[in-house]
PDB file of C-alpha atoms in Angstrom:
ATOM      1  CA  MET A  24      25.525 -10.128 -12.391  1.00  0.00           C
ATOM      2  CA  ARG A  25      22.465 -10.199 -14.432  1.00  0.00           C
ATOM      3  CA  CYS A  26      22.284 -13.996 -14.131  1.00  0.00           C
ATOM      4  CA  ARG A  27      23.076 -14.032 -10.265  1.00  0.00           C
ATOM      5  CA  LEU A  28      19.968 -11.633  -9.955  1.00  0.00           C
ATOM      6  CA  LEU A  29      17.678 -13.917 -12.072  1.00  0.00           C
ATOM      7  CA  PHE A  30      18.921 -17.024  -9.974  1.00  0.00           C
ATOM      8  CA  ALA A  31      18.276 -15.188  -6.878  1.00  0.00           C
ATOM      9  CA  ALA A  32      14.645 -14.160  -7.879  1.00  0.00           C
ATOM     10  CA  LEU A  33      13.691 -17.523  -9.114  1.00  0.00           C
ATOM     11  CA  ALA A  34      15.140 -18.745  -5.732  1.00  0.00           C
ATOM     12  CA  ALA A  35      12.760 -16.401  -4.061  1.00  0.00           C
ATOM     13  CA  LEU A  36       9.526 -17.481  -5.797  1.00  0.00           C
ATOM     14  CA  PRO A  37       8.898 -20.590  -3.704  1.00  0.00           C
ATOM     15  CA  LEU A  38       9.117 -18.386  -0.544  1.00  0.00           C
ATOM     16  CA  LEU A  39       6.997 -15.692  -1.871  1.00  0.00           C
ATOM     17  CA  ALA A  40       4.390 -18.060  -2.874  1.00  0.00           C
ATOM     18  CA  GLY A  41       4.175 -19.021   0.785  1.00  0.00           C
ATOM     19  CA  CYS A  42       3.515 -15.264   1.667  1.00  0.00           C
ATOM     20  CA  ASN A  43       0.975 -15.964   4.374  1.00  0.00           C
ATOM     21  CA  THR A  44       0.274 -12.781   6.499  1.00  0.00           C
ATOM     22  CA  THR A  45      -0.398 -14.998   9.478  1.00  0.00           C
ATOM     23  CA  LYS A  46       2.589 -17.336   9.354  1.00  0.00           C
ATOM     24  CA  PRO A  47       5.979 -15.424   9.286  1.00  0.00           C
ATOM     25  CA  ALA A  48       8.877 -16.955   7.212  1.00  0.00           C
ATOM     26  CA  SER A  49      11.465 -18.994   9.497  1.00  0.00           C
ATOM     27  CA  SER A  50      15.303 -18.055   9.510  1.00  0.00           C
ATOM     28  CA  THR A  51      15.713 -21.267   7.571  1.00  0.00           C
ATOM     29  CA  GLN A  52      13.835 -19.774   4.772  1.00  0.00           C
ATOM     30  CA  THR A  53      15.717 -16.509   4.878  1.00  0.00           C
ATOM     31  CA  ALA A  54      19.058 -18.684   4.647  1.00  0.00           C
ATOM     32  CA  PHE A  55      17.548 -20.425   1.782  1.00  0.00           C
ATOM     33  CA  VAL A  56      17.035 -17.070  -0.237  1.00  0.00           C
ATOM     34  CA  GLU A  57      20.521 -15.683   0.741  1.00  0.00           C
ATOM     35  CA  ALA A  58      22.257 -19.041  -0.540  1.00  0.00           C
ATOM     36  CA  GLY A  59      20.874 -18.239  -3.936  1.00  0.00           C
ATOM     37  CA  GLN A  60      19.666 -21.775  -4.899  1.00  0.00           C
ATOM     38  CA  VAL A  61      17.614 -21.860  -8.000  1.00  0.00           C
ATOM     39  CA  LYS A  62      14.452 -23.670  -8.439  1.00  0.00           C
ATOM     40  CA  LYS A  63      12.474 -23.661 -11.567  1.00  0.00           C
ATOM     41  CA  LEU A  64       9.125 -22.055 -11.812  1.00  0.00           C
ATOM     42  CA  ASP A  65       6.298 -24.557 -11.361  1.00  0.00           C
ATOM     43  CA  ALA A  66       3.217 -25.338 -13.279  1.00  0.00           C
ATOM     44  CA  ASP A  67       1.730 -22.009 -12.063  1.00  0.00           C
ATOM     45  CA  ASP A  68       3.613 -19.942 -14.746  1.00  0.00           C
ATOM     46  CA  PRO A  69       3.075 -18.542 -16.931  1.00  0.00           C
ATOM     47  CA  VAL A  70      -0.416 -17.061 -17.483  1.00  0.00           C
ATOM     48  CA  PRO A  71      -1.439 -16.728 -21.274  1.00  0.00           C
ATOM     49  CA  MET A  72      -2.529 -13.154 -21.859  1.00  0.00           C
ATOM     50  CA  SER A  73      -5.702 -12.565 -23.679  1.00  0.00           C
ATOM     51  CA  PRO A  74      -6.862  -8.769 -22.947  1.00  0.00           C
ATOM     52  CA  ALA A  75      -9.319  -9.087 -25.928  1.00  0.00           C
ATOM     53  CA  ARG A  76     -11.654 -11.150 -23.989  1.00  0.00           C
ATOM     54  CA  TRP A  77     -12.000  -8.659 -21.212  1.00  0.00           C
ATOM     55  CA  ALA A  78     -12.156  -5.610 -23.536  1.00  0.00           C
ATOM     56  CA  GLY A  79     -14.903  -2.830 -23.238  1.00  0.00           C
ATOM     57  CA  HIS A  80     -15.572  -3.060 -19.415  1.00  0.00           C
ATOM     58  CA  LYS A  81     -16.024   0.526 -18.049  1.00  0.00           C
ATOM     59  CA  GLY A  82     -17.567   2.076 -14.868  1.00  0.00           C
ATOM     60  CA  LEU A  83     -15.413   0.419 -12.179  1.00  0.00           C
ATOM     61  CA  ALA A  84     -12.707   3.144 -11.689  1.00  0.00           C
ATOM     62  CA  GLY A  85     -13.249   5.607  -8.857  1.00  0.00           C
ATOM     63  CA  ARG A  86     -11.519   8.798  -7.645  1.00  0.00           C
ATOM     64  CA  THR A  87      -7.953   9.421  -7.331  1.00  0.00           C
ATOM     65  CA  LEU A  88      -6.845   9.778  -3.456  1.00  0.00           C
ATOM     66  CA  THR A  89      -3.893  11.671  -2.834  1.00  0.00           C
ATOM     67  CA  VAL A  90      -2.313  10.799   0.633  1.00  0.00           C
ATOM     68  CA  SER A  91       0.775  11.354   2.692  1.00  0.00           C
ATOM     69  CA  SER A  92       0.043   8.886   5.419  1.00  0.00           C
ATOM     70  CA  LEU A  93      -2.145   5.984   6.311  1.00  0.00           C
ATOM     71  CA  SER A  94      -4.544   8.102   8.275  1.00  0.00           C
ATOM     72  CA  ASN A  95      -5.035  10.164   4.998  1.00  0.00           C
ATOM     73  CA  LEU A  96      -6.336   7.039   3.423  1.00  0.00           C
ATOM     74  CA  LYS A  97     -10.016   7.439   4.418  1.00  0.00           C
ATOM     75  CA  LEU A  98     -12.308   5.222   1.990  1.00  0.00           C
ATOM     76  CA  LYS A  99     -15.887   5.648   1.409  1.00  0.00           C
ATOM     77  CA  HIS A 100     -18.475   2.941   1.529  1.00  0.00           C
ATOM     78  CA  LYS A 101     -17.862   0.464  -1.366  1.00  0.00           C
ATOM     79  CA  GLU A 102     -14.524   2.018  -2.192  1.00  0.00           C
ATOM     80  CA  VAL A 103     -11.451  -0.381  -2.481  1.00  0.00           C
ATOM     81  CA  VAL A 104      -7.831  -0.140  -3.391  1.00  0.00           C
ATOM     82  CA  LEU A 105      -6.123  -2.999  -5.077  1.00  0.00           C
ATOM     83  CA  THR A 106      -2.778  -3.831  -3.895  1.00  0.00           C
ATOM     84  CA  PHE A 107      -0.305  -6.422  -5.230  1.00  0.00           C
ATOM     85  CA  ASP A 108       2.642  -7.673  -3.349  1.00  0.00           C
ATOM     86  CA  ASP A 109       6.008  -9.544  -4.357  1.00  0.00           C
ATOM     87  CA  GLY A 110       6.486  -9.136  -7.996  1.00  0.00           C
ATOM     88  CA  PRO A 111       7.321  -8.430 -10.750  1.00  0.00           C
ATOM     89  CA  VAL A 112       7.272 -11.879 -12.236  1.00  0.00           C
ATOM     90  CA  PRO A 113       7.191 -12.533 -15.947  1.00  0.00           C
ATOM     91  CA  GLY A 114       3.782 -13.559 -17.462  1.00  0.00           C
ATOM     92  CA  ARG A 115       1.865 -13.150 -14.025  1.00  0.00           C
ATOM     93  CA  THR A 116       2.471  -9.291 -13.503  1.00  0.00           C
ATOM     94  CA  GLU A 117       1.780  -8.608 -17.278  1.00  0.00           C
ATOM     95  CA  ALA A 118      -1.323 -10.700 -17.180  1.00  0.00           C
ATOM     96  CA  ILE A 119      -2.573  -8.676 -14.113  1.00  0.00           C
ATOM     97  CA  LEU A 120      -1.743  -5.451 -15.645  1.00  0.00           C
ATOM     98  CA  ASP A 121      -3.843  -6.475 -18.980  1.00  0.00           C
ATOM     99  CA  ALA A 122      -6.922  -7.254 -16.688  1.00  0.00           C
ATOM    100  CA  LEU A 123      -6.508  -3.957 -14.768  1.00  0.00           C
ATOM    101  CA  ASP A 124      -6.342  -2.052 -18.121  1.00  0.00           C
ATOM    102  CA  ALA A 125      -9.363  -3.702 -19.543  1.00  0.00           C
ATOM    103  CA  TYR A 126     -11.442  -2.562 -16.530  1.00  0.00           C
ATOM    104  CA  GLY A 127      -9.998   0.877 -16.539  1.00  0.00           C
ATOM    105  CA  VAL A 128      -8.521   0.700 -12.988  1.00  0.00           C
ATOM    106  CA  LYS A 129      -5.385   1.145 -11.189  1.00  0.00           C
ATOM    107  CA  GLY A 130      -3.593  -0.659  -8.526  1.00  0.00           C
ATOM    108  CA  THR A 131      -0.710  -0.302  -6.113  1.00  0.00           C
ATOM    109  CA  PHE A 132       2.247  -2.571  -6.605  1.00  0.00           C
ATOM    110  CA  LEU A 133       4.633  -3.289  -3.600  1.00  0.00           C
ATOM    111  CA  MET A 134       7.547  -4.768  -5.053  1.00  0.00           C
ATOM    112  CA  VAL A 135      10.183  -6.739  -3.813  1.00  0.00           C
ATOM    113  CA  GLY A 136      13.627  -5.228  -4.419  1.00  0.00           C
ATOM    114  CA  GLN A 137      15.208  -8.655  -5.545  1.00  0.00           C
ATOM    115  CA  MET A 138      12.411  -9.096  -8.029  1.00  0.00           C
ATOM    116  CA  ALA A 139      12.740  -5.593  -9.474  1.00  0.00           C
ATOM    117  CA  ASP A 140      16.440  -6.145  -9.795  1.00  0.00           C
ATOM    118  CA  ALA A 141      15.802  -9.195 -11.691  1.00  0.00           C
ATOM    119  CA  TYR A 142      12.896  -7.839 -13.896  1.00  0.00           C
ATOM    120  CA  PRO A 143      13.407  -4.052 -14.552  1.00  0.00           C
ATOM    121  CA  ALA A 144      11.719  -4.116 -17.857  1.00  0.00           C
ATOM    122  CA  ILE A 145       8.485  -5.451 -16.099  1.00  0.00           C
ATOM    123  CA  ALA A 146       8.721  -3.102 -13.185  1.00  0.00           C
ATOM    124  CA  ARG A 147       8.909  -0.107 -15.813  1.00  0.00           C
ATOM    125  CA  LYS A 148       5.932  -1.560 -17.510  1.00  0.00           C
ATOM    126  CA  VAL A 149       3.914  -1.349 -14.343  1.00  0.00           C
ATOM    127  CA  VAL A 150       4.889   2.343 -14.124  1.00  0.00           C
ATOM    128  CA  SER A 151       4.210   2.976 -17.846  1.00  0.00           C
ATOM    129  CA  ARG A 152       0.552   1.599 -17.365  1.00  0.00           C
ATOM    130  CA  GLY A 153      -0.058   4.395 -14.617  1.00  0.00           C
ATOM    131  CA  HIS A 154      -0.105   2.206 -11.566  1.00  0.00           C
ATOM    132  CA  THR A 155       1.194   3.218  -8.051  1.00  0.00           C
ATOM    133  CA  ILE A 156       4.662   1.850  -7.146  1.00  0.00           C
ATOM    134  CA  GLY A 157       5.751   0.925  -3.561  1.00  0.00           C
ATOM    135  CA  SER A 158       8.325  -1.359  -1.931  1.00  0.00           C
ATOM    136  CA  HIS A 159       8.203  -4.547   0.061  1.00  0.00           C
ATOM    137  CA  THR A 160      11.977  -4.770   1.434  1.00  0.00           C
ATOM    138  CA  TYR A 161      14.583  -6.245  -0.840  1.00  0.00           C
ATOM    139  CA  ARG A 162      14.413 -10.121   0.066  1.00  0.00           C
ATOM    140  CA  HIS A 163      10.899 -10.147   1.644  1.00  0.00           C
ATOM    141  CA  ALA A 164      12.505 -10.699   5.171  1.00  0.00           C
ATOM    142  CA  ASN A 165      10.523 -10.908   8.442  1.00  0.00           C
ATOM    143  CA  LEU A 166      11.453  -7.535   9.953  1.00  0.00           C
ATOM    144  CA  ARG A 167      10.542  -8.525  13.323  1.00  0.00           C
ATOM    145  CA  HIS A 168      13.473 -10.999  13.362  1.00  0.00           C
ATOM    146  CA  LEU A 169      16.049  -8.496  12.490  1.00  0.00           C
ATOM    147  CA  ALA A 170      17.706  -5.891  14.694  1.00  0.00           C
ATOM    148  CA  PHE A 171      16.289  -2.339  14.195  1.00  0.00           C
ATOM    149  CA  ASP A 172      19.260  -0.894  12.081  1.00  0.00           C
ATOM    150  CA  ALA A 173      19.389  -4.086  10.026  1.00  0.00           C
ATOM    151  CA  ALA A 174      15.699  -3.990   9.378  1.00  0.00           C
ATOM    152  CA  LEU A 175      15.881  -0.200   8.226  1.00  0.00           C
ATOM    153  CA  ALA A 176      18.916  -1.241   5.857  1.00  0.00           C
ATOM    154  CA  GLU A 177      16.836  -3.910   4.399  1.00  0.00           C
ATOM    155  CA  ILE A 178      13.930  -1.534   3.851  1.00  0.00           C
ATOM    156  CA  ARG A 179      16.199   0.972   2.128  1.00  0.00           C
ATOM    157  CA  LYS A 180      18.057  -1.551   0.035  1.00  0.00           C
ATOM    158  CA  GLY A 181      14.434  -2.443  -1.241  1.00  0.00           C
ATOM    159  CA  GLU A 182      13.440   0.944  -1.992  1.00  0.00           C
ATOM    160  CA  LYS A 183      16.740   1.623  -3.967  1.00  0.00           C
ATOM    161  CA  ALA A 184      16.101  -1.521  -6.121  1.00  0.00           C
ATOM    162  CA  VAL A 185      12.605  -0.441  -6.835  1.00  0.00           C
ATOM    163  CA  ALA A 186      13.734   3.027  -7.560  1.00  0.00           C
ATOM    164  CA  ARG A 187      16.525   1.905  -9.807  1.00  0.00           C
ATOM    165  CA  ALA A 188      14.250  -0.406 -11.730  1.00  0.00           C
ATOM    166  CA  THR A 189      11.279   2.007 -12.052  1.00  0.00           C
ATOM    167  CA  ALA A 190      12.940   5.421 -12.120  1.00  0.00           C
ATOM    168  CA  ARG A 191      10.404   6.405  -9.580  1.00  0.00           C
ATOM    169  CA  GLN A 192      10.521   6.819  -5.738  1.00  0.00           C
ATOM    170  CA  PRO A 193       8.521   4.145  -4.144  1.00  0.00           C
ATOM    171  CA  ASP A 194       6.536   6.427  -1.598  1.00  0.00           C
ATOM    172  CA  PHE A 195       4.440   3.406  -0.307  1.00  0.00           C
ATOM    173  CA  PHE A 196       5.654   0.523   1.678  1.00  0.00           C
ATOM    174  CA  ARG A 197       4.122  -2.960   3.128  1.00  0.00           C
ATOM    175  CA  PHE A 198       5.782  -4.822   5.745  1.00  0.00           C
ATOM    176  CA  PRO A 199       6.310  -8.668   4.688  1.00  0.00           C
ATOM    177  CA  TYR A 200       3.836 -10.688   6.342  1.00  0.00           C
ATOM    178  CA  LEU A 201       2.515  -7.558   7.938  1.00  0.00           C
ATOM    179  CA  ALA A 202       5.196  -8.226  10.362  1.00  0.00           C
ATOM    180  CA  ASP A 203       5.913  -4.757  11.869  1.00  0.00           C
ATOM    181  CA  THR A 204       6.934  -3.217  14.930  1.00  0.00           C
ATOM    182  CA  ALA A 205       5.903   0.129  16.510  1.00  0.00           C
ATOM    183  CA  ALA A 206       9.567   1.487  16.235  1.00  0.00           C
ATOM    184  CA  LEU A 207       9.747   0.366  12.642  1.00  0.00           C
ATOM    185  CA  ARG A 208       6.479   2.096  11.668  1.00  0.00           C
ATOM    186  CA  SER A 209       7.406   5.148  13.312  1.00  0.00           C
ATOM    187  CA  ALA A 210      10.720   5.342  11.470  1.00  0.00           C
ATOM    188  CA  VAL A 211       9.110   4.409   8.037  1.00  0.00           C
ATOM    189  CA  SER A 212       6.145   7.000   8.477  1.00  0.00           C
ATOM    190  CA  ARG A 213       8.315   9.948   9.744  1.00  0.00           C
ATOM    191  CA  ARG A 214       9.899  10.143   6.311  1.00  0.00           C
ATOM    192  CA  GLY A 215       6.690  10.419   4.631  1.00  0.00           C
ATOM    193  CA  THR A 216       6.253   6.809   3.198  1.00  0.00           C
ATOM    194  CA  VAL A 217       2.765   5.459   3.486  1.00  0.00           C
ATOM    195  CA  ILE A 218       2.611   2.283   5.182  1.00  0.00           C
ATOM    196  CA  MET A 219       0.014  -0.027   3.479  1.00  0.00           C
ATOM    197  CA  ASP A 220      -1.930  -2.157   5.856  1.00  0.00           C
ATOM    198  CA  MET A 221      -4.866  -4.174   4.588  1.00  0.00           C
ATOM    199  CA  ASP A 222      -8.455  -4.931   5.219  1.00  0.00           C
ATOM    200  CA  VAL A 223      -9.363  -7.718   3.079  1.00  0.00           C
ATOM    201  CA  ASP A 224      -6.964 -10.606   2.511  1.00  0.00           C
ATOM    202  CA  SER A 225      -7.682 -12.430  -0.630  1.00  0.00           C
ATOM    203  CA  LYS A 226      -5.371 -15.483   0.798  1.00  0.00           C
ATOM    204  CA  ASP A 227      -4.509 -16.040  -2.900  1.00  0.00           C
ATOM    205  CA  TYR A 228      -1.104 -17.871  -1.601  1.00  0.00           C
ATOM    206  CA  PHE A 229      -3.191 -20.909  -0.719  1.00  0.00           C
ATOM    207  CA  LYS A 230      -3.432 -23.556  -3.492  1.00  0.00           C
ATOM    208  CA  VAL A 231      -7.062 -23.159  -4.365  1.00  0.00           C
ATOM    209  CA  THR A 232      -8.882 -22.402  -7.410  1.00  0.00           C
ATOM    210  CA  PRO A 233      -9.066 -18.916  -8.923  1.00  0.00           C
ATOM    211  CA  ALA A 234     -12.780 -18.985  -8.454  1.00  0.00           C
ATOM    212  CA  SER A 235     -12.362 -19.566  -4.653  1.00  0.00           C
ATOM    213  CA  VAL A 236      -9.766 -16.492  -4.571  1.00  0.00           C
ATOM    214  CA  ALA A 237     -12.543 -14.204  -6.149  1.00  0.00           C
ATOM    215  CA  SER A 238     -15.357 -15.599  -3.929  1.00  0.00           C
ATOM    216  CA  ARG A 239     -13.520 -15.460  -0.728  1.00  0.00           C
ATOM    217  CA  THR A 240     -12.381 -11.917  -1.522  1.00  0.00           C
ATOM    218  CA  MET A 241     -15.856 -10.780  -2.321  1.00  0.00           C
ATOM    219  CA  ALA A 242     -17.244 -12.378   0.903  1.00  0.00           C
ATOM    220  CA  SER A 243     -14.710 -10.701   3.054  1.00  0.00           C
ATOM    221  CA  LEU A 244     -15.127  -7.516   1.433  1.00  0.00           C
ATOM    222  CA  ARG A 245     -19.066  -7.592   1.926  1.00  0.00           C
ATOM    223  CA  LYS A 246     -18.329  -7.768   5.537  1.00  0.00           C
ATOM    224  CA  HIS A 247     -16.171  -4.762   5.563  1.00  0.00           C
ATOM    225  CA  GLY A 248     -17.960  -2.579   2.917  1.00  0.00           C
ATOM    226  CA  ARG A 249     -14.769  -1.072   1.826  1.00  0.00           C
ATOM    227  CA  GLY A 250     -10.992  -1.417   2.224  1.00  0.00           C
ATOM    228  CA  ILE A 251      -7.449  -2.240   1.102  1.00  0.00           C
ATOM    229  CA  ILE A 252      -7.528  -5.584  -0.734  1.00  0.00           C
ATOM    230  CA  LEU A 253      -4.339  -7.752  -0.460  1.00  0.00           C
ATOM    231  CA  LEU A 254      -3.293  -9.595  -3.413  1.00  0.00           C
ATOM    232  CA  HIS A 255      -0.184 -10.948  -5.201  1.00  0.00           C
ATOM    233  CA  ASP A 256       0.997 -10.680  -8.605  1.00  0.00           C
ATOM    234  CA  ILE A 257       3.366 -13.819  -8.418  1.00  0.00           C
ATOM    235  CA  HIS A 258       0.608 -16.214  -8.690  1.00  0.00           C
ATOM    236  CA  LYS A 259      -1.151 -17.550 -11.798  1.00  0.00           C
ATOM    237  CA  ARG A 260      -4.297 -18.106  -9.680  1.00  0.00           C
ATOM    238  CA  THR A 261      -4.513 -14.448  -9.034  1.00  0.00           C
ATOM    239  CA  ALA A 262      -3.879 -13.290 -12.568  1.00  0.00           C
ATOM    240  CA  THR A 263      -6.644 -15.881 -13.588  1.00  0.00           C
ATOM    241  CA  ALA A 264      -9.075 -14.827 -10.929  1.00  0.00           C
ATOM    242  CA  LEU A 265      -8.697 -11.002 -11.314  1.00  0.00           C
ATOM    243  CA  PRO A 266     -11.025 -10.550 -14.256  1.00  0.00           C
ATOM    244  CA  SER A 267     -13.702 -12.413 -12.298  1.00  0.00           C
ATOM    245  CA  LEU A 268     -13.015 -10.367  -9.225  1.00  0.00           C
ATOM    246  CA  LEU A 269     -13.207  -7.010 -11.112  1.00  0.00           C
ATOM    247  CA  ALA A 270     -16.407  -8.095 -12.777  1.00  0.00           C
ATOM    248  CA  GLN A 271     -18.048  -8.997  -9.442  1.00  0.00           C
ATOM    249  CA  LEU A 272     -16.917  -5.677  -8.003  1.00  0.00           C
ATOM    250  CA  LYS A 273     -18.490  -3.850 -10.655  1.00  0.00           C
ATOM    251  CA  ARG A 274     -21.580  -5.717 -10.534  1.00  0.00           C
ATOM    252  CA  GLU A 275     -22.039  -5.008  -6.778  1.00  0.00           C
ATOM    253  CA  GLY A 276     -21.413  -1.280  -7.280  1.00  0.00           C
ATOM    254  CA  TYR A 277     -17.850  -0.993  -5.787  1.00  0.00           C
ATOM    255  CA  SER A 278     -15.274   1.438  -7.222  1.00  0.00           C
ATOM    256  CA  VAL A 279     -11.434   1.009  -7.306  1.00  0.00           C
ATOM    257  CA  VAL A 280      -9.636   4.030  -6.064  1.00  0.00           C
ATOM    258  CA  THR A 281      -6.330   5.144  -7.477  1.00  0.00           C
ATOM    259  CA  LEU A 282      -3.707   6.251  -4.648  1.00  0.00           C
ATOM    260  CA  ARG A 283      -1.177   8.975  -5.341  1.00  0.00           C
ATOM    261  CA  HIS A 284       1.409  10.170  -2.859  1.00  0.00           C
ATOM    262  CA  ARG A 285       1.480  13.772  -1.719  1.00  0.00           C
ATOM    263  CA  GLY A 286       5.257  13.929  -1.950  1.00  0.00           C
ATOM    264  CA  ALA A 287       5.922  14.746   1.613  1.00  0.00           C
ATOM    265  CA  PRO A 288       9.577  14.910   2.256  1.00  0.00           C
ATOM    266  CA  GLY A 289      11.110  12.861   4.964  1.00  0.00           C
ATOM    267  CA  SER A 290      14.465  11.700   6.513  1.00  0.00           C
ATOM    268  CA  ASP A 291      16.897   9.098   4.860  1.00  0.00           C
ATOM    269  CA  LEU A 292      16.493   5.451   6.511  1.00  0.00           C
ATOM    270  CA  LEU A 293      20.143   4.949   6.055  1.00  0.00           C
ATOM    271  CA  ALA A 294      20.975   7.898   8.162  1.00  0.00           C
ATOM    272  CA  MET A 295      18.738   6.586  10.961  1.00  0.00           C
ATOM    273  CA  ALA A 296      20.320   3.209  10.583  1.00  0.00           C
ATOM    274  CA  GLY A 297      23.756   4.805  11.072  1.00  0.00           C
ATOM    275  CA  ASN A 298      24.825   3.519   7.630  1.00  0.00           C
TER     276      ASN A 298
END
């Protein structure tokens, strides 16, 4: 069983690497994941971890904001929330954790259930470092392409996998490709789950230099003045770019907000789906 999970996670990586918010995955890509084909990690893995070179940075951590819905997530000028989708992945997620630790800030990790099943020790490490946990479906499916009940079942399966790996309820959720529907948003939010949208897309899924990721993110952030930043913990370029991005945020007077969930109760998605 363990081997099957690892193979499925490795097969998913090439698809997650193309997690473009403006170009949803095709049904062919979904079938590829389900087929469980195996591909080796490319040269983008792993990231060597050298936290000592970033040690001693302070002053970037901002307030902790407790929310029960997206409408509660009100950021002030020059406040940001760092979010990381699609992991966990060996080497890359851990390098990101080291960079965040070095600057004393926390992120929100929206985990794909398939990846959490394959790498539970890394998922637990995210929790032990004090970061916020969310889910991102089980296999990164485009939920607009699924029937309503099937989409809810996919969300719930992802939640269960993340909860199983982390021993924490994932009270935050992001739609893969940001491909939502009004009905799905309503169903998810009614149970007290905070839906994470985004304001600044790092576009770290493009094959560009780490410096480009950091500079593009900052350029977009300056236009917004605040916001939720979308990153991915499955790319080496992201882990490499993160120390530079954090340094620029600090230099320009931004602060990183830590999110916490208020713990609002909600109905079960499986019950809504009739399962």
